[in-house]
């Protein structure tokens, strides 16, 4: 936001500072000193002054008497915006001071513009600042609207950001509860016994929201491909890993939520501010590499789904899909279209029904679920790493911190943690349950018949017991819907990480010209991902190895969560508890161990 300024001092011709009109409007004499190139800031609304580029005067329009009538401000080098500002809006004009120290004040024009007025401006093009404030965007309240708001999509987080701004939450300020600032004086999660009042009673319907749907949305198209490959290749052998990963994922996601709730900052910002760029930059690089691989895999998944439906080669669809998603994410709200995507992505719930229709060997299912079986063969280890990477991934770690930062929860600090715990648990169990039944379905239909997955059509056959010859269309719809939901999330997650590391402002609630650096990161990331998708790698292999990469990189971030969550300088009295720490440590050990076995297999030539 721009600095709120009372009448700003301005120099007269002798270098003596002169006050603007007490009413807050600059005098005609001051306005006539405006020059092209001066910085333009709003007293309340955000014109992107903290961004990589600043809004500046690009043109000045005079009346017949030679006085300034209006100014034209331009913002952005790639995502450009022009704004005509009537002279009545100008509050102050700050020029260079005279005397011994010229140039000590910025050459700046401060205008009157509220947050609502700036929010009402379009994402691109030229327009005039409206004379009166406009209301921000409104949303419906039907089931899909509430689902879309809660789901960690780009639109869902954009809405949360907007609501946080409307509540005038100070940017970067730690969340406060009944006991004061959480990061300094908040009470400990495990060791505090607070008598719960009316506000502290946990209402399950109040708690459920982003955490529940986050777990469901975590089964993106590449993850479904990895689970399918695991079932087809290893049968029921890795079901115990799904059981083990459930409490581990709960620990990871809850620690992310707690860190975001206490600090009210993104993970990249926390790393940069408390540990410096020597830690923040490598963490951001891990996220970038992991996300680019997943975006490429999901682009291929969407294109493969379109190939199943149309019969045309998938590569023809990759570039148009990438451009459409870029345009939608950057310039559009796409609320109505998103509802369709959500409905399409829910197709994978059909695997639960298919698991029963396909008549698996339930005794083998239960035995492999509760009794661990470790196969040190390379094929088994690689699919285990992919399974773990699809479950606990870098982007969900960064995203959960950001999402909890923006999520509004009522009640005391302790109550907010309870709500987050229940919310995340519902999402973790729901998401892993679908993954569990995907493995059962593919094991019962493909592994039992010694059929491997080489193409998307092979993977779709797991749904044949339920829908017969229409299996490929149902599977295709799921791939397309899940991929279209996931890619904007992955792009935004990478942008949050990079922007937070550099120190640029970030947020999907801002227009591209307001947060140009943030959206430029998204654009570059998508271009690189598209190139990776088109290098000619087999689509199923690309989706599989993208999740293997997640499994290799994620434990590094889990270790960082342990360090941050137990730093009293960051968490104050809300450090992570014993159970959460134990879950994080076990998650790191299991994933590091699987990665070591994977690299050993590659080094010994087993992967060739």
Coordinates of C-alpha atoms in Angstrom, one line a residue:
X1 CA 0.0 0.0 0.0
X2 CA 1.1 3.6 -0.6
X3 CA 2.2 5.7 2.3
X4 CA -0.7 7.6 3.8
X5 CA 0.5 11.2 3.8
X6 CA -0.8 14.3 5.3
X7 CA 0.0 17.4 3.3
X8 CA 3.5 16.7 2.0
X9 CA 6.2 19.3 2.0
X10 CA 7.2 20.7 -1.3
X11 CA 10.0 23.1 -2.2
X12 CA 9.4 26.6 -3.5
X13 CA 11.8 28.3 -5.8
X14 CA 14.2 29.2 -2.9
X15 CA 14.4 25.6 -1.7
X16 CA 12.2 26.1 1.3
X17 CA 9.6 23.4 1.9
X18 CA 6.0 24.5 1.4
X19 CA 2.9 22.6 2.8
X20 CA 0.1 21.5 0.5
X21 CA -3.4 22.6 1.0
X22 CA -4.7 21.5 4.4
X23 CA -7.7 19.8 2.7
X24 CA -5.4 17.2 1.2
X25 CA -5.5 18.5 -2.4
X26 CA -2.4 20.0 -4.0
X27 CA -2.5 23.6 -5.1
X28 CA -2.5 24.5 -8.8
X29 CA 1.1 25.8 -8.4
X30 CA 2.2 22.4 -7.1
X31 CA 0.4 20.5 -9.7
X32 CA 2.0 22.5 -12.5
X33 CA 5.4 21.3 -11.2
X34 CA 4.6 17.7 -12.2
X35 CA 7.0 16.3 -14.7
X36 CA 7.1 13.2 -16.9
X37 CA 9.0 10.5 -15.1
X38 CA 7.9 11.3 -11.5
X39 CA 6.8 8.3 -9.4
X40 CA 3.0 8.0 -8.8
X41 CA 1.7 6.5 -5.6
X42 CA -1.8 6.2 -4.1
X43 CA -2.5 7.3 -0.5
X44 CA -4.4 4.0 0.1
X45 CA -4.6 1.8 -2.9
X46 CA -1.7 -0.3 -4.2
X47 CA -0.2 0.9 -7.5
X48 CA 2.6 -1.5 -7.2
X49 CA 5.2 0.8 -5.7
X50 CA 7.0 -2.1 -4.0
X51 CA 7.2 -4.1 -7.2
X52 CA 10.1 -4.4 -9.6
X53 CA 8.7 -1.5 -11.6
X54 CA 7.0 1.7 -10.3
X55 CA 4.1 3.7 -11.6
X56 CA 5.4 6.8 -13.3
X57 CA 4.0 9.9 -15.0
X58 CA 4.1 9.2 -18.8
X59 CA 2.1 12.2 -20.0
X60 CA 0.6 15.4 -18.8
X61 CA -2.6 17.0 -20.3
X62 CA -3.0 20.8 -20.0
X63 CA -6.1 22.9 -20.4
X64 CA -6.4 26.0 -22.5
X65 CA -4.9 28.2 -19.8
X66 CA -1.8 26.0 -19.7
X67 CA -2.6 24.5 -16.3
X68 CA -2.4 20.7 -15.7
X69 CA -5.8 19.1 -16.2
X70 CA -4.9 15.5 -15.8
X71 CA -1.9 13.2 -15.7
X72 CA -1.3 9.8 -17.3
X73 CA 0.5 7.2 -15.2
X74 CA 2.1 4.1 -16.7
X75 CA 3.0 0.9 -14.8
X76 CA 4.8 -2.2 -15.9
X77 CA 7.3 -3.2 -18.5
X78 CA 5.7 -6.5 -19.7
X79 CA 2.3 -6.3 -18.0
X80 CA 1.5 -2.7 -18.8
X81 CA -1.2 -0.5 -17.5
X82 CA -2.1 3.1 -18.2
X83 CA -4.2 5.2 -15.8
X84 CA -5.6 8.7 -16.4
X85 CA -5.8 10.7 -13.2
X86 CA -7.8 14.0 -12.9
X87 CA -5.9 16.8 -11.3
X88 CA -8.4 16.9 -8.4
X89 CA -7.0 13.6 -7.3
X90 CA -3.5 14.9 -6.8
X91 CA -2.8 15.3 -3.1
X92 CA 0.9 16.3 -3.1
X93 CA 3.9 16.8 -5.4
X94 CA 7.3 16.1 -3.9
X95 CA 10.2 17.5 -5.8
X96 CA 13.9 17.5 -5.1
X97 CA 14.9 19.7 -2.2
X98 CA 17.2 22.7 -2.7
X99 CA 20.1 23.7 -0.5
X100 CA 23.1 21.6 0.4
X101 CA 21.6 18.2 -0.3
X102 CA 19.6 18.1 -3.5
X103 CA 17.8 14.9 -4.5
X104 CA 17.2 13.6 -1.0
X105 CA 13.5 13.3 -1.5
X106 CA 11.9 11.2 -4.3
X107 CA 10.2 13.0 -7.1
X108 CA 6.8 11.7 -6.4
X109 CA 3.1 12.5 -7.0
X110 CA 0.7 11.2 -4.4
X111 CA -2.9 10.8 -5.5
X112 CA -6.1 10.0 -3.7
X113 CA -7.3 6.5 -4.5
X114 CA -8.9 3.9 -2.2
X115 CA -8.2 0.2 -2.1
X116 CA -11.6 -0.5 -3.6
X117 CA -11.0 2.0 -6.5
X118 CA -7.7 0.4 -7.4
X119 CA -9.1 -3.1 -7.0
X120 CA -11.8 -2.2 -9.5
X121 CA -9.2 -1.4 -12.2
X122 CA -8.8 -3.9 -15.0
X123 CA -5.9 -6.2 -15.4
X124 CA -4.8 -4.7 -18.7
X125 CA -5.4 -1.6 -20.9
X126 CA -5.9 2.1 -20.4
X127 CA -8.7 3.6 -18.2
X128 CA -9.5 6.6 -16.1
X129 CA -9.6 6.6 -12.4
X130 CA -13.3 6.6 -11.4
X131 CA -14.6 9.6 -9.5
X132 CA -16.1 7.4 -6.8
X133 CA -15.2 4.2 -5.0
X134 CA -16.4 1.0 -6.5
X135 CA -17.1 -2.2 -4.7
X136 CA -14.8 -5.1 -5.1
X137 CA -15.8 -8.4 -6.8
X138 CA -18.7 -10.4 -5.3
X139 CA -19.1 -14.1 -5.2
X140 CA -21.9 -16.5 -4.9
X141 CA -22.5 -18.8 -2.0
X142 CA -23.6 -22.1 -3.6
X143 CA -21.8 -25.3 -2.8
X144 CA -19.3 -25.1 -5.7
X145 CA -18.6 -21.5 -4.8
X146 CA -17.8 -22.4 -1.2
X147 CA -15.8 -25.4 -2.5
X148 CA -13.8 -23.3 -4.9
X149 CA -13.1 -20.7 -2.2
X150 CA -11.8 -23.4 0.2
X151 CA -9.9 -25.4 -2.3
X152 CA -6.3 -24.3 -2.6
X153 CA -6.6 -23.2 -6.2
X154 CA -5.3 -19.9 -7.5
X155 CA -8.9 -18.5 -7.3
X156 CA -9.4 -19.9 -3.7
X157 CA -6.2 -18.2 -2.4
X158 CA -7.0 -15.0 -4.4
X159 CA -10.3 -14.7 -2.5
X160 CA -8.7 -15.4 0.9
X161 CA -6.1 -12.6 0.1
X162 CA -8.9 -10.2 -0.8
X163 CA -10.8 -11.0 2.4
X164 CA -7.7 -10.5 4.5
X165 CA -7.1 -7.1 2.9
X166 CA -10.7 -6.1 3.5
X167 CA -10.3 -6.9 7.2
X168 CA -7.3 -4.5 7.2
X169 CA -4.9 -7.1 8.5
X170 CA -1.5 -5.5 8.7
X171 CA 0.8 -7.1 6.1
X172 CA 3.5 -9.2 7.7
X173 CA 2.2 -8.7 11.2
X174 CA 2.1 -11.8 13.3
X175 CA -1.3 -13.2 14.1
X176 CA -2.6 -12.3 17.6
X177 CA -4.7 -14.3 19.9
X178 CA -6.2 -13.9 23.3
X179 CA -2.7 -14.2 24.9
X180 CA -1.0 -11.6 22.7
X181 CA 1.3 -12.0 19.8
X182 CA 1.7 -15.6 18.9
X183 CA 5.2 -15.4 17.8
X184 CA 6.3 -14.0 21.1
X185 CA 3.9 -14.6 24.0
X186 CA 1.4 -17.1 22.6
X187 CA 0.8 -20.2 24.7
X188 CA 2.3 -23.6 23.9
X189 CA 0.2 -25.9 21.8
X190 CA 0.8 -29.0 23.9
X191 CA 1.4 -27.6 27.4
X192 CA -1.4 -25.1 27.7
X193 CA -4.7 -26.1 29.3
X194 CA -7.2 -23.4 28.5
X195 CA -10.8 -23.5 29.6
X196 CA -12.7 -23.4 26.3
X197 CA -15.4 -20.8 26.0
X198 CA -18.1 -20.7 23.4
X199 CA -15.6 -19.5 20.8
X200 CA -13.3 -22.4 21.6
X201 CA -15.8 -25.2 20.9
X202 CA -14.8 -27.1 17.8
X203 CA -17.5 -27.2 15.3
X204 CA -16.6 -29.8 12.6
X205 CA -18.4 -27.9 9.9
X206 CA -16.7 -24.7 10.8
X207 CA -13.3 -26.4 10.7
X208 CA -13.7 -28.2 7.4
X209 CA -12.5 -26.2 4.4
X210 CA -9.2 -25.7 2.7
X211 CA -7.5 -28.6 4.5
X212 CA -10.1 -31.1 3.5
X213 CA -10.1 -30.1 -0.1
X214 CA -6.4 -29.6 -0.2
X215 CA -5.9 -33.3 0.5
X216 CA -8.4 -34.2 -2.3
X217 CA -6.7 -31.7 -4.7
X218 CA -3.3 -33.2 -3.9
X219 CA -4.2 -36.1 -6.2
X220 CA -3.2 -34.2 -9.3
X221 CA -2.9 -35.9 -12.7
X222 CA 0.7 -36.9 -12.3
X223 CA 0.0 -38.3 -8.8
X224 CA -2.8 -40.5 -10.2
X225 CA -0.4 -41.8 -12.8
X226 CA 2.2 -42.6 -10.1
X227 CA -0.4 -44.4 -7.9
X228 CA -1.6 -46.4 -11.0
X229 CA 1.9 -47.4 -11.9
X230 CA 2.6 -48.5 -8.4
X231 CA -0.5 -50.7 -8.3
X232 CA 0.1 -52.2 -11.7
X233 CA 3.8 -52.9 -11.0
X234 CA 3.8 -53.9 -7.3
X235 CA 0.2 -55.0 -6.7
X236 CA -0.8 -54.5 -3.1
X237 CA 2.8 -54.4 -1.9
X238 CA 3.0 -50.7 -1.1
X239 CA -0.4 -50.2 0.6
X240 CA 1.4 -50.1 4.0
X241 CA 3.3 -47.0 2.7
X242 CA -0.1 -45.3 2.2
X243 CA -1.0 -46.1 5.8
X244 CA 2.4 -44.9 7.1
X245 CA 2.3 -41.7 5.0
X246 CA -1.0 -40.6 6.4
X247 CA 0.2 -39.5 9.9
X248 CA 3.4 -38.3 8.4
X249 CA 1.6 -36.1 5.9
X250 CA -0.6 -34.8 8.8
X251 CA 2.5 -33.8 10.7
X252 CA 4.0 -32.0 7.7
X253 CA 0.9 -30.1 6.8
X254 CA 0.1 -29.2 10.4
X255 CA 3.6 -27.8 11.0
X256 CA 3.2 -25.8 7.8
X257 CA -0.2 -24.5 9.0
X258 CA 1.2 -23.6 12.4
X259 CA 4.2 -21.8 11.0
X260 CA 2.0 -19.8 8.6
X261 CA -0.6 -19.0 11.4
X262 CA 2.1 -17.8 13.8
X263 CA 4.3 -15.8 11.5
X264 CA 1.7 -14.6 9.0
X265 CA 4.3 -14.9 6.3
X266 CA 5.2 -17.3 3.5
X267 CA 7.8 -19.9 4.0
X268 CA 10.3 -18.2 1.6
X269 CA 9.9 -15.0 3.5
X270 CA 10.5 -16.7 6.9
X271 CA 13.7 -18.4 5.6
X272 CA 15.1 -15.2 4.1
X273 CA 14.4 -13.1 7.2
X274 CA 15.6 -15.5 9.8
X275 CA 18.2 -17.6 8.1
X276 CA 19.3 -15.4 5.2
X277 CA 19.4 -16.0 1.5
X278 CA 22.0 -18.8 1.9
X279 CA 19.2 -21.0 3.1
X280 CA 16.2 -19.3 1.4
X281 CA 17.7 -19.5 -2.1
X282 CA 18.5 -23.3 -2.1
X283 CA 15.0 -23.9 -0.7
X284 CA 13.5 -21.9 -3.5
X285 CA 15.5 -23.7 -6.0
X286 CA 14.2 -27.0 -4.7
X287 CA 10.7 -25.7 -5.1
X288 CA 11.3 -24.4 -8.6
X289 CA 12.9 -27.6 -9.9
X290 CA 10.1 -29.8 -8.3
X291 CA 7.3 -27.6 -9.5
X292 CA 8.6 -27.2 -13.1
X293 CA 8.8 -31.0 -13.3
X294 CA 5.2 -31.4 -12.0
X295 CA 3.8 -28.6 -14.3
X296 CA 5.4 -30.3 -17.3
X297 CA 4.0 -33.7 -16.1
X298 CA 0.5 -32.2 -15.7
X299 CA 0.7 -30.4 -19.1
X300 CA 1.4 -33.8 -20.6
X301 CA -1.4 -35.4 -18.5
X302 CA -4.0 -32.9 -19.8
X303 CA -2.8 -33.3 -23.4
X304 CA -2.8 -37.1 -23.0
X305 CA -6.4 -36.9 -21.8
X306 CA -7.3 -34.9 -24.8
X307 CA -5.6 -37.5 -27.0
X308 CA -7.7 -40.2 -25.4
X309 CA -10.9 -38.3 -26.3
X310 CA -9.9 -36.9 -29.8
X311 CA -7.4 -39.5 -31.1
X312 CA -4.9 -36.7 -32.0
X313 CA -1.3 -36.9 -30.8
X314 CA -1.0 -35.3 -27.3
X315 CA 1.9 -33.0 -28.2
X316 CA -0.4 -30.9 -30.4
X317 CA -2.3 -29.9 -27.3
X318 CA 0.5 -29.0 -25.0
X319 CA 1.3 -25.4 -26.2
X320 CA -2.4 -24.3 -26.6
X321 CA -3.2 -25.7 -23.1
X322 CA -0.2 -23.9 -21.6
X323 CA -1.2 -20.6 -23.2
X324 CA -4.8 -20.9 -22.1
X325 CA -3.8 -21.7 -18.5
X326 CA -1.4 -18.8 -18.5
X327 CA -4.0 -16.4 -19.8
X328 CA -6.6 -17.6 -17.3
X329 CA -4.3 -17.5 -14.3
X330 CA -2.9 -14.0 -15.1
X331 CA -5.8 -12.2 -16.5
X332 CA -9.0 -13.9 -15.6
X333 CA -11.0 -15.0 -12.5
X334 CA -12.5 -17.9 -14.5
X335 CA -15.0 -18.7 -11.7
X336 CA -17.6 -20.5 -13.8
X337 CA -15.0 -22.5 -15.8
X338 CA -13.3 -23.5 -12.5
X339 CA -16.4 -25.1 -11.3
X340 CA -16.4 -27.4 -14.4
X341 CA -12.7 -28.2 -13.7
X342 CA -13.6 -29.1 -10.1
X343 CA -16.3 -31.4 -11.1
X344 CA -14.1 -33.1 -13.6
X345 CA -11.3 -33.7 -11.1
X346 CA -13.7 -35.4 -8.8
X347 CA -13.9 -38.3 -11.3
X348 CA -11.2 -40.1 -9.4
X349 CA -13.6 -40.8 -6.6
X350 CA -14.8 -43.5 -9.0
X351 CA -11.7 -45.5 -8.0
X352 CA -13.3 -46.2 -4.6
X353 CA -16.3 -47.8 -6.3
X354 CA -14.1 -49.6 -8.8
X355 CA -12.0 -51.1 -6.0
X356 CA -15.0 -53.0 -4.8
X357 CA -16.4 -53.8 -8.3
X358 CA -13.1 -55.3 -9.4
X359 CA -13.2 -57.9 -6.5
X360 CA -9.7 -57.7 -5.2
X361 CA -8.2 -60.3 -2.8
X362 CA -9.2 -58.5 0.4
X363 CA -7.1 -60.7 2.6
X364 CA -4.0 -59.7 0.6
X365 CA -5.2 -56.1 0.8
X366 CA -5.4 -56.1 4.6
X367 CA -2.2 -58.1 5.0
X368 CA -0.2 -55.6 2.9
X369 CA -1.8 -52.6 4.5
X370 CA -0.8 -53.5 8.1
X371 CA 2.3 -55.6 7.6
X372 CA 5.2 -53.8 5.9
X373 CA 7.0 -55.6 3.1
X374 CA 10.2 -54.1 1.8
X375 CA 11.4 -55.1 -1.7
X376 CA 14.9 -53.8 -2.5
X377 CA 14.5 -54.2 -6.2
X378 CA 14.9 -51.0 -8.2
X379 CA 11.4 -51.0 -9.6
X380 CA 9.9 -51.3 -6.2
X381 CA 12.1 -48.6 -4.6
X382 CA 11.5 -46.2 -7.5
X383 CA 7.7 -46.5 -7.3
X384 CA 7.9 -46.2 -3.5
X385 CA 9.8 -42.9 -3.9
X386 CA 7.3 -41.7 -6.5
X387 CA 4.4 -42.7 -4.2
X388 CA 5.9 -40.8 -1.2
X389 CA 6.7 -37.8 -3.5
X390 CA 3.1 -37.7 -4.8
X391 CA 1.9 -37.7 -1.2
X392 CA 4.4 -35.3 0.5
X393 CA 5.6 -32.8 -2.1
X394 CA 7.5 -29.4 -2.0
X395 CA 4.7 -27.4 -3.4
X396 CA 2.1 -28.6 -0.8
X397 CA 4.6 -27.5 1.9
X398 CA 5.0 -24.0 0.6
X399 CA 1.3 -23.8 -0.3
X400 CA 0.0 -24.8 3.1
X401 CA 2.1 -22.1 4.9
X402 CA 0.7 -19.5 2.5
X403 CA -2.9 -20.9 2.7
X404 CA -3.0 -20.9 6.5
X405 CA -1.6 -17.4 6.5
X406 CA -4.6 -16.2 4.5
X407 CA -7.2 -18.4 6.1
X408 CA -9.5 -16.6 8.6
X409 CA -10.3 -18.7 11.7
X410 CA -12.3 -17.5 14.7
X411 CA -11.5 -18.0 18.4
X412 CA -8.4 -18.1 20.5
X413 CA -4.9 -19.0 19.2
X414 CA -5.3 -22.5 20.6
X415 CA -8.7 -22.9 19.0
X416 CA -7.3 -21.9 15.6
X417 CA -4.7 -24.7 15.9
X418 CA -7.5 -27.2 16.8
X419 CA -9.5 -26.1 13.7
X420 CA -6.4 -26.4 11.5
X421 CA -5.6 -29.9 12.9
X422 CA -9.1 -31.2 12.2
X423 CA -9.2 -29.5 8.8
X424 CA -5.9 -30.9 7.7
X425 CA -6.7 -34.4 9.1
X426 CA -9.9 -34.6 7.0
X427 CA -8.0 -33.6 3.9
X428 CA -5.1 -36.0 4.5
X429 CA -7.3 -39.0 5.2
X430 CA -9.6 -38.2 2.2
X431 CA -6.8 -37.7 -0.2
X432 CA -4.8 -40.7 0.9
X433 CA -8.0 -42.9 0.9
X434 CA -8.5 -42.1 -2.8
X435 CA -4.8 -42.9 -3.5
X436 CA -5.2 -46.1 -1.6
X437 CA -8.1 -47.3 -3.7
X438 CA -6.4 -46.2 -6.9
X439 CA -3.6 -48.7 -6.0
X440 CA -6.1 -51.4 -5.1
X441 CA -8.1 -50.9 -8.4
X442 CA -5.0 -51.1 -10.6
X443 CA -3.6 -54.0 -8.7
X444 CA -6.8 -56.0 -9.0
X445 CA -7.3 -55.2 -12.7
X446 CA -3.8 -54.9 -14.1
X447 CA -1.3 -56.5 -11.8
X448 CA -3.4 -59.6 -11.3
X449 CA -3.4 -60.0 -15.1
X450 CA 0.3 -59.2 -15.5
X451 CA -0.6 -56.1 -17.5
X452 CA 1.8 -53.1 -17.3
X453 CA 1.1 -49.4 -17.8
X454 CA 2.9 -48.0 -20.9
X455 CA 0.3 -45.5 -22.0
X456 CA -2.6 -43.5 -20.6
X457 CA -5.0 -46.0 -22.2
X458 CA -3.4 -48.8 -20.2
X459 CA -3.9 -46.8 -17.0
X460 CA -7.6 -46.2 -17.9
X461 CA -8.3 -49.9 -18.1
X462 CA -8.4 -50.0 -14.3
X463 CA -11.8 -48.3 -14.5
X464 CA -13.2 -50.8 -17.0
X465 CA -14.9 -53.0 -14.2
X466 CA -17.0 -49.9 -13.4
X467 CA -17.8 -48.3 -16.8
X468 CA -16.6 -50.8 -19.4
X469 CA -15.6 -49.3 -22.8
X470 CA -16.2 -45.7 -21.5
X471 CA -13.2 -46.1 -19.1
X472 CA -10.8 -44.1 -21.2
X473 CA -13.2 -41.2 -21.4
X474 CA -13.8 -41.2 -17.6
X475 CA -10.0 -41.4 -17.0
X476 CA -9.4 -38.6 -19.6
X477 CA -11.8 -36.3 -17.9
X478 CA -10.1 -36.9 -14.6
X479 CA -6.7 -36.2 -16.0
X480 CA -7.8 -33.0 -17.7
X481 CA -9.7 -31.6 -14.7
X482 CA -7.0 -32.5 -12.1
X483 CA -4.3 -31.0 -14.3
X484 CA -6.2 -27.8 -15.0
X485 CA -6.7 -27.3 -11.3
X486 CA -3.1 -28.2 -10.3
X487 CA -1.1 -26.2 -12.8
X488 CA -2.1 -22.7 -11.6
X489 CA -1.5 -23.9 -8.0
X490 CA 2.0 -25.1 -8.9
X491 CA 2.8 -21.9 -10.8
X492 CA 1.6 -19.7 -7.9
X493 CA 3.5 -21.8 -5.4
X494 CA 6.8 -21.4 -7.3
X495 CA 6.2 -17.7 -7.6
X496 CA 5.5 -17.3 -3.9
X497 CA 8.8 -19.1 -3.1
X498 CA 10.9 -17.1 -5.5
X499 CA 9.3 -13.7 -4.8
X500 CA 9.5 -14.3 -1.1
X501 CA 13.2 -15.2 -1.4
X502 CA 14.0 -12.1 -3.5
X503 CA 11.8 -9.8 -1.4
X504 CA 9.3 -8.9 -4.1
X505 CA 5.6 -8.5 -3.2
X506 CA 3.5 -11.5 -4.1
X507 CA -0.1 -12.4 -4.2
X508 CA -2.8 -13.6 -6.6
X509 CA -5.2 -11.0 -5.4
X510 CA -3.2 -8.3 -7.2
X511 CA -3.4 -7.5 -10.9
X512 CA -0.4 -8.5 -13.0
X513 CA 0.7 -4.8 -13.4
X514 CA 0.7 -4.4 -9.6
X515 CA 2.8 -7.5 -8.9
X516 CA 4.7 -7.7 -12.2
X517 CA 7.7 -9.6 -10.7
X518 CA 5.4 -12.3 -9.3
X519 CA 3.6 -12.8 -12.5
X520 CA 6.8 -12.8 -14.6
X521 CA 8.1 -15.7 -12.5
X522 CA 4.9 -17.6 -13.2
X523 CA 5.3 -16.9 -17.0
X524 CA 8.9 -18.0 -17.1
X525 CA 8.1 -21.1 -15.1
X526 CA 5.4 -22.1 -17.5
X527 CA 7.5 -21.6 -20.6
X528 CA 10.3 -23.8 -19.1
X529 CA 7.8 -26.4 -18.1
X530 CA 6.3 -26.4 -21.6
X531 CA 9.8 -27.0 -23.1
X532 CA 10.4 -29.8 -20.7
X533 CA 7.1 -31.4 -21.6
X534 CA 8.0 -31.3 -25.3
X535 CA 11.5 -32.8 -25.1
X536 CA 10.1 -36.1 -26.3
X537 CA 10.0 -38.1 -23.1
X538 CA 7.4 -40.8 -22.8
X539 CA 4.3 -39.2 -21.1
X540 CA 3.8 -41.9 -18.5
X541 CA 7.5 -41.9 -17.6
X542 CA 7.5 -38.1 -17.3
X543 CA 4.6 -38.1 -14.9
X544 CA 6.2 -40.9 -12.9
X545 CA 9.7 -39.4 -12.7
X546 CA 8.3 -36.0 -11.8
X547 CA 7.0 -37.5 -8.6
X548 CA 10.2 -39.4 -8.0
X549 CA 11.9 -36.0 -8.0
X550 CA 9.3 -34.8 -5.4
X551 CA 10.2 -37.7 -3.2
X552 CA 13.9 -36.9 -3.4
X553 CA 13.6 -33.2 -2.7
X554 CA 10.8 -33.1 -0.1
X555 CA 12.7 -34.5 2.9
X556 CA 15.1 -31.5 2.7
X557 CA 12.1 -29.1 3.2
X558 CA 10.8 -31.4 6.0
X559 CA 14.1 -30.9 7.9
X560 CA 13.7 -27.1 7.4
X561 CA 10.2 -27.4 9.0
X562 CA 11.7 -29.1 12.0
X563 CA 14.3 -26.3 12.3
X564 CA 11.8 -23.4 11.9
X565 CA 9.1 -25.0 14.0
X566 CA 11.4 -25.4 17.0
X567 CA 13.0 -22.0 16.8
X568 CA 11.6 -20.0 19.7
X569 CA 12.7 -16.8 18.0
X570 CA 10.2 -17.6 15.2
X571 CA 7.5 -19.5 17.0
X572 CA 7.7 -18.0 20.5
X573 CA 5.5 -20.1 22.8
X574 CA 4.0 -22.0 19.9
X575 CA 6.8 -24.3 19.0
X576 CA 5.9 -27.7 17.5
X577 CA 5.0 -30.4 20.0
X578 CA 6.5 -33.8 20.5
X579 CA 4.1 -35.7 18.3
X580 CA 4.4 -33.3 15.4
X581 CA 8.2 -33.3 15.7
X582 CA 8.2 -37.1 15.8
X583 CA 6.1 -37.3 12.6
X584 CA 8.4 -34.9 10.8
X585 CA 11.6 -36.8 11.8
X586 CA 10.1 -40.1 10.7
X587 CA 8.9 -38.6 7.4
X588 CA 12.4 -37.2 6.8
X589 CA 14.1 -40.6 7.7
X590 CA 11.7 -42.7 5.5
X591 CA 12.0 -40.4 2.5
X592 CA 15.8 -39.9 2.8
X593 CA 16.2 -43.7 3.2
X594 CA 14.1 -44.4 0.1
X595 CA 16.1 -41.8 -1.9
X596 CA 19.4 -43.4 -0.8
X597 CA 18.2 -46.8 -2.0
X598 CA 17.0 -45.2 -5.3
X599 CA 20.4 -43.6 -6.0
X600 CA 22.2 -46.8 -5.0
X601 CA 20.1 -48.6 -7.6
X602 CA 20.9 -46.0 -10.3
X603 CA 24.6 -46.1 -9.4
X604 CA 24.7 -49.9 -9.6
X605 CA 23.0 -49.9 -13.0
X606 CA 19.6 -51.3 -11.9
X607 CA 17.7 -48.4 -13.4
X608 CA 19.0 -49.0 -16.9

